[in-house]
C-alpha cells in the first residue's frame, strides 16, 4: 500500500501555487504517517482567487449548459479512473474506512454525472400573459462568483455537491476546503483540471477558516456563499453575508433521532441504529445520535443493539476487516469523551463502549437519557448514541422534535399509518422509514429545518440550482 504524501497547492487561475507557510496532516489511525502538506492561504491569496474567478466568469457563463455539463461528465470520468487512489487517500486523511471512502467517491462521481445532465434541462419557464400579444418567459442566470466553504467529514463529496450545480449553472467558484483534508480536495481539483475545466472557473484556497475562510466570506466580489459545517461558524457567516447583502446557504449540524415503534422488527431497528450511529465513526451530519423506544421495549431493543454493535471491528481504515475507523482528530476525541462524561454526570448509564485509546473511541451506547440532558439535545459528532424511553406516542413525538435541530429523522415500523403520521409531524428535512438516517439519493433535495439550516435553499437534486441562479423575467411584445 502506497503511503505517499500529497503536496497540495492552491489552484488559482489554472496555476498550482505553493507557499512557505504550510500545514501538515497526519493519518489519524497511524500518528506517524504524513498524509498531506498544504499551503496556508491568507487574505492576499483569497483576493487572487476571487479575481481569477471573476475574470473567467463571463466566458464560462456564455458557454452552453451542454458544454459545461460535458466538463462535469469528464470530471466524473477522471474521478472514477482514480477511484481507488481517492478512496485510499480519504481513508488515510479523514479516517473513514476504505469501504466508506469508496462509497463517498462513487457518490461524488454520480453527483457530477447528475449535474452534467442538468446542462440540458430547462432553467426557466414560459408563462401565459394578460396581454395576448406577449411572449412572457423567465430565465435563470448564474449568480456570478460563489465561495464554497466545506467541512472535513466528506472531503470529496461535499465540495462536489456544491461545485457541480454551481458550475453547470454557469458560476465560477472559489473553494476553501476544511484545513485538515487538503489532499482530498487537491485530488478532486486535479480531476477538474484533467477534464478540461477552463482556468479560473474552479479555484481552491487552502488555509484556516479564521483566515482564508473568513476572507472569502467577507470578500465584496463574492456574490454568494455556500457553507456546510458547524452551527457556530454558520451563524457568524450568516451575519457577515447579510451585512453585505450576499446570498448565503448554510447546512449545519444535526441531532438525528430514530423512533422505534412497538411493532418494529427489533433486529432491523438495532441494525439501522448501529449502522446509523457508528458508521462513518458517527461523524456524519445525518448520523443517528438518539433513539426513542416505547416503555417495555427498551431491554429487547438494547439486547439487539448491543449484539449488533459487538460486530463492529474498530481499526485501521485501510484494513478490509475494519468497519469503524478512528475519530478524526485528538481534539474531536476529547470533545466526544467530554460529552460522554457529561451525560454520565447528568444521570445517564453506560450500556457499552465509552473507551478511548489512541485516536479510537469504542461505539458508545447510553441509556437512561432524559430529553432535557445535553446528550439528548446537542450534536456530538462522534460514535455516541443516546437511548430514551417514551411512555406514549405523543411523548415519543415530543422527544423526537425536542431539539433545536431538524436534519434527518427515522422511524422503524411496519405500520403504514404510523409511518405517514410520523412523516407529517416530524420537523426534519430528511425523513427515513425503515432505513438509515444517513445516506441520500443524488437527485433528491437535501437540507435541514430550524438550526440545521438557514432553510432558504436546498442542496442536491434539481433544487440545488435555485441557490446558484437568479431569475430574470422577460416580456416580449409583438
Ligand atoms: P466547521 O468547524 O464549522 O468548519 C467548516 C468549514 O468552515 C471549514 O472549512 C472551516 O475551516 C471553515 N471555517 C471555520 N471558521 C470559519 C470562519 N470564521 N469563516 C469562514 N469559514 C470558517 O465544521 P467541521 O468541524 O469542518 O465539520 C463538522 C460540522 O459540519 C458538524 O457540525 C456537522 O454536522 C456539519 N456538517 C453538516 C452537513 C450538512 O449537510 N448539514 C454535512 C456535513 C457536516 P477549518 O477547517 O480551517 O476550521
Ligand atoms: Mg471544526
Short mmCIF file of C-alpha atoms in Angstrom, two decimals, residues 60 65 67-76 79 107-119 123 142 146 148 150 156-175 185 188 192 197 201-202 226 249 442 459-469:
data_model
loop_
_atom_site.label_atom_id
_atom_site.label_comp_id
_atom_site.label_asym_id
_atom_site.label_seq_id
_atom_site.Cartn_x
_atom_site.Cartn_y
_atom_site.Cartn_z
CA UNK A 60 -17.88 30.36 -18.60
CA UNK A 65 -25.15 24.36 -20.47
CA UNK A 67 -20.75 22.25 -22.88
CA UNK A 68 -20.47 22.97 -19.16
CA UNK A 69 -22.19 19.67 -18.41
CA UNK A 70 -19.71 17.88 -20.64
CA UNK A 71 -16.84 19.14 -18.45
CA UNK A 72 -18.59 17.75 -15.37
CA UNK A 73 -19.14 14.41 -17.08
CA UNK A 74 -15.42 14.24 -17.91
CA UNK A 75 -14.60 15.17 -14.29
CA UNK A 76 -16.74 12.23 -13.16
CA UNK A 79 -12.57 10.72 -10.62
CA UNK A 107 -21.40 9.13 -4.79
CA UNK A 108 -19.32 12.17 -5.78
CA UNK A 109 -18.92 10.80 -9.31
CA UNK A 110 -22.66 10.09 -9.53
CA UNK A 111 -23.34 13.63 -8.38
CA UNK A 112 -21.08 15.01 -11.13
CA UNK A 113 -22.91 12.85 -13.69
CA UNK A 114 -26.30 14.01 -12.42
CA UNK A 115 -25.35 17.70 -12.71
CA UNK A 116 -23.72 17.08 -16.09
CA UNK A 117 -27.14 16.01 -17.34
CA UNK A 118 -28.73 19.20 -15.95
CA UNK A 119 -26.81 21.16 -18.57
CA UNK A 123 -33.79 26.55 -16.39
CA UNK A 142 -25.70 32.43 -12.84
CA UNK A 146 -19.51 31.77 -5.48
CA UNK A 148 -17.74 27.35 -1.16
CA UNK A 150 -16.68 22.90 3.28
CA UNK A 156 -14.62 14.99 -1.78
CA UNK A 157 -18.40 14.56 -1.85
CA UNK A 158 -19.32 17.87 -0.21
CA UNK A 159 -17.10 20.06 -2.44
CA UNK A 160 -18.64 18.18 -5.39
CA UNK A 161 -22.25 18.60 -4.32
CA UNK A 162 -21.67 22.35 -4.09
CA UNK A 163 -19.33 22.89 -7.05
CA UNK A 164 -21.18 20.74 -9.60
CA UNK A 165 -24.54 22.60 -9.51
CA UNK A 166 -22.72 25.94 -9.23
CA UNK A 167 -20.63 25.19 -12.31
CA UNK A 168 -23.34 23.71 -14.50
CA UNK A 169 -25.46 26.81 -13.80
CA UNK A 170 -22.61 28.98 -15.12
CA UNK A 171 -20.95 30.30 -11.95
CA UNK A 172 -17.27 30.33 -11.19
CA UNK A 173 -16.17 29.21 -7.73
CA UNK A 174 -13.54 29.54 -5.03
CA UNK A 175 -13.40 26.56 -2.66
CA UNK A 185 -9.56 18.43 -2.30
CA UNK A 188 -10.55 16.49 -6.83
CA UNK A 192 -11.50 19.02 -12.80
CA UNK A 197 -12.28 22.91 -16.95
CA UNK A 201 -13.51 28.55 -13.24
CA UNK A 202 -12.75 26.49 -10.12
CA UNK A 226 -22.47 28.11 0.30
CA UNK A 249 -26.68 28.89 2.05
CA UNK A 442 -28.20 12.33 -5.56
CA UNK A 459 -28.78 21.36 -1.69
CA UNK A 460 -28.52 18.42 -4.12
CA UNK A 461 -31.13 17.25 -6.59
CA UNK A 462 -32.75 19.58 -9.10
CA UNK A 463 -33.34 22.22 -6.44
CA UNK A 464 -29.62 22.89 -5.91
CA UNK A 465 -29.52 25.18 -8.92
CA UNK A 466 -32.06 27.54 -7.25
CA UNK A 467 -29.32 28.84 -4.97
CA UNK A 468 -26.82 29.20 -7.80
CA UNK A 469 -29.09 31.14 -10.18
#
